[in-house]
mmCIF file of C-alpha atoms in Angstrom:
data_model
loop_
_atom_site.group_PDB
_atom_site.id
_atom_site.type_symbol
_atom_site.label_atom_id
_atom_site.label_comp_id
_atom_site.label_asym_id
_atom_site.label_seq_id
_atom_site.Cartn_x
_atom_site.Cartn_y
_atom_site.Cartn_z
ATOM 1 C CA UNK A 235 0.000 0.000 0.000
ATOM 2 C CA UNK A 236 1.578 3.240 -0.971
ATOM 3 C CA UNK A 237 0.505 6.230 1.485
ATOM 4 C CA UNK A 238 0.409 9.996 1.417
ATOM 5 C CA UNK A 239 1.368 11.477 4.568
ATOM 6 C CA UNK A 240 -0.260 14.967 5.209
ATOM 7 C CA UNK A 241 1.514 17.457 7.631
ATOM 8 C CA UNK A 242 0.563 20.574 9.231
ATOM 9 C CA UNK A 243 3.120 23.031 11.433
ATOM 10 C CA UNK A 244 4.026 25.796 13.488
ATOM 11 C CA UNK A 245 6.821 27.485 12.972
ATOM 12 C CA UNK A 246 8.345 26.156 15.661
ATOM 13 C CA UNK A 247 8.124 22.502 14.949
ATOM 14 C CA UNK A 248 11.387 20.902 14.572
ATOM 15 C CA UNK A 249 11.990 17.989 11.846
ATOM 16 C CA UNK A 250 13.045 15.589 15.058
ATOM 17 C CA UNK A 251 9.519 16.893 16.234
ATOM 18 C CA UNK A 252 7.746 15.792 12.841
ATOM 19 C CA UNK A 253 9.534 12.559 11.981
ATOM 20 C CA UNK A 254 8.962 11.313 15.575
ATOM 21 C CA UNK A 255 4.489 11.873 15.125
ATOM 22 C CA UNK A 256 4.971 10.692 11.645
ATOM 23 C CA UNK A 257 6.982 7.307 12.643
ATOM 24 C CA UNK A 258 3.854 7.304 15.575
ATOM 25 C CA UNK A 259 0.979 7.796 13.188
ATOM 26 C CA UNK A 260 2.646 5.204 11.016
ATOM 27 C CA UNK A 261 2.722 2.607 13.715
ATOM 28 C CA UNK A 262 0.437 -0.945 12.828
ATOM 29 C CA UNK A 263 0.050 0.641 8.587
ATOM 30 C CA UNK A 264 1.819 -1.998 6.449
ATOM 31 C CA UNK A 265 2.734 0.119 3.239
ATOM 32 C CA UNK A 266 5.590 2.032 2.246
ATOM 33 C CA UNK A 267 5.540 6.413 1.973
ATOM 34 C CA UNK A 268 4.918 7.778 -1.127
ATOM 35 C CA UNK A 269 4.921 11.206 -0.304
ATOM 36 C CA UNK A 270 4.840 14.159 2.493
ATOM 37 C CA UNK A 271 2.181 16.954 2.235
ATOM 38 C CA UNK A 272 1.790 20.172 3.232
ATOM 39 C CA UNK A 273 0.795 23.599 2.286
ATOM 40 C CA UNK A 274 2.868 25.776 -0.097
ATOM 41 C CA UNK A 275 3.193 27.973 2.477
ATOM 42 C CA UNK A 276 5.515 26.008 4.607
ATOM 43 C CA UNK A 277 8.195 26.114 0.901
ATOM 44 C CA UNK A 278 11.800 26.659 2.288
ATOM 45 C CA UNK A 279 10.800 25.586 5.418
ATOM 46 C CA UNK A 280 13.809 23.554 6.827
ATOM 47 C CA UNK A 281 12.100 21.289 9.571
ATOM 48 C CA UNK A 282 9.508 20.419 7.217
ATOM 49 C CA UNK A 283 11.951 19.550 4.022
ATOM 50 C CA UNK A 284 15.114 17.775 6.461
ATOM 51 C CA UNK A 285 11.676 15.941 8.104
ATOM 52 C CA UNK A 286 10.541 14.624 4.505
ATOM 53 C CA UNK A 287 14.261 13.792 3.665
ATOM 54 C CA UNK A 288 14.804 11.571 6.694
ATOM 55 C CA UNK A 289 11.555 9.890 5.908
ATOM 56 C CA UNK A 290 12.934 9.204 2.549
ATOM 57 C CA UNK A 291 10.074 10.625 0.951
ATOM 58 C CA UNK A 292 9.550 13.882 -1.578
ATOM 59 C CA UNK A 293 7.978 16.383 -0.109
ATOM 60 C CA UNK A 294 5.090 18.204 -1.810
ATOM 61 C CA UNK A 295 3.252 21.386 -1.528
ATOM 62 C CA UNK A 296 -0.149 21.867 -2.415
ATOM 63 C CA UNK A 297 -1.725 25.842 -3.016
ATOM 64 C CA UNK A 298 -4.433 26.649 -0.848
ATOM 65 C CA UNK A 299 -7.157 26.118 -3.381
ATOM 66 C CA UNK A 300 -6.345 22.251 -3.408
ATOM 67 C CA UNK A 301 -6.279 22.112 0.109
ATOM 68 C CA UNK A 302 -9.584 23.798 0.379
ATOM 69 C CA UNK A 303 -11.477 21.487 -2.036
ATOM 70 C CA UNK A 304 -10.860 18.685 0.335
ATOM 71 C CA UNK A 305 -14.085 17.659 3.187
ATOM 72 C CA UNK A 306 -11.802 17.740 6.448
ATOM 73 C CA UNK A 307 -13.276 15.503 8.962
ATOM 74 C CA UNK A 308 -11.827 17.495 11.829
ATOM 75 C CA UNK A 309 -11.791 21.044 11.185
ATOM 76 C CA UNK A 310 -9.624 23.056 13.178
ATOM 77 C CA UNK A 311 -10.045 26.449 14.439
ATOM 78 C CA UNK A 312 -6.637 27.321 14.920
ATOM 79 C CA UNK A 313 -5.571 26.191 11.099
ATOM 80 C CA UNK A 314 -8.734 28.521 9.912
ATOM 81 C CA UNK A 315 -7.675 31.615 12.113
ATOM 82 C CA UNK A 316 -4.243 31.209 10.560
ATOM 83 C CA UNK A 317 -4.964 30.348 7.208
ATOM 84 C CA UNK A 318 -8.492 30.140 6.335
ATOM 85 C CA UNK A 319 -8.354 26.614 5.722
ATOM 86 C CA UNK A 320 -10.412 24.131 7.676
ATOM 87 C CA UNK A 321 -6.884 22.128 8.376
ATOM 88 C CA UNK A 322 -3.715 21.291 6.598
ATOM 89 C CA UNK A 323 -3.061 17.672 7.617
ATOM 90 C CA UNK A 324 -6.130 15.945 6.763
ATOM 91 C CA UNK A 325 -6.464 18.105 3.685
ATOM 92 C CA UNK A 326 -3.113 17.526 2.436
ATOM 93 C CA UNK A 327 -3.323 13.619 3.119
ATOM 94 C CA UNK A 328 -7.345 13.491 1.032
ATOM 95 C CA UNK A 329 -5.573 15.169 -2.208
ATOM 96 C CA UNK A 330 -4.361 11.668 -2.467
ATOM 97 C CA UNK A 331 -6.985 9.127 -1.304
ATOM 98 C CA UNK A 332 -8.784 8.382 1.833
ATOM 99 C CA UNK A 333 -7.597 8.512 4.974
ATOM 100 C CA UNK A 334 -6.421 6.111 7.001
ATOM 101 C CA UNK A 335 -5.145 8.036 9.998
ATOM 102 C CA UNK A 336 -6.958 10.998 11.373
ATOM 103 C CA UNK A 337 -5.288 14.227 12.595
ATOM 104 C CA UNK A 338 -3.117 13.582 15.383
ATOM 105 C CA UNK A 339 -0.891 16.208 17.233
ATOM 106 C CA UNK A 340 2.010 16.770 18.902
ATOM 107 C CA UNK A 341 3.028 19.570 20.605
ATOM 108 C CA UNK A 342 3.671 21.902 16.828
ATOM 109 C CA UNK A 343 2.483 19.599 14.649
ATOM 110 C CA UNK A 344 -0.272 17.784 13.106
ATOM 111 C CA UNK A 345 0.171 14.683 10.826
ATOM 112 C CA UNK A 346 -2.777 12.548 8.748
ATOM 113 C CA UNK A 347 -2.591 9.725 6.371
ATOM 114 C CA UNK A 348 -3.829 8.554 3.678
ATOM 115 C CA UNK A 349 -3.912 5.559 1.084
ATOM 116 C CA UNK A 350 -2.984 7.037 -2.116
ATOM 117 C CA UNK A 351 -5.873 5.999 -4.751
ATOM 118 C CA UNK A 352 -4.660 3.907 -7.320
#
């Protein structure tokens, strides 16, 4: 199973912060990462890009238009009083199939998953 893993962040997450709730959201999923999501906003971010790199997976960045097509499950009020998007994470992961795993948060983060559609 190839999966898409969506991730929303503060800019004070840290990429030891990310990989560690992405290698926890991952836990019990048999299937190999395709991809890391996020927002374009987050381009040239270094957590978020040394995060995707240690995950050996490309990391992509979807416009805010794309992310706001998507029906978010959870819809956070902190992601739409930032960025006028219902959330990032689950967003990011549904661009690419269904999810699997729900938001889930750490302290700066936020990471979702999803089975990439065939």
């Amino acid at each position: 199973m190839k999966l898409a893993v969506g991730i929303g962040l503060s800019s004070r997450a840290e990429a030891d912060e990310i990989v560690a709730l992405v290698t926890s959201c991952l836990a019990g999923l048999r299937g190999e990462v395709e991809v890391l999501v996020s927002s374009r906003r987050k381009a040239g971010n270094v957590a978020l890009s040394s995060a995707a790199e240690r995950l050996g997976a490309p990391l992509v960045l979807l416009d805010d238009a794309t992310l706001a097509r998507q029906d978010v499950p959870h819809p956070s009020r902190v992601a739409e009083a930032r960025t006028g998007l219902d959330g990032v994470a689950e967003a990011a992961a549904l661009h690419f199939g269904p999810l699997l795993v729900g938001k889930t948060k750490s302290a700066h983060a936020t990471c979702a998953i999803a089975e990439i559609a065939p």
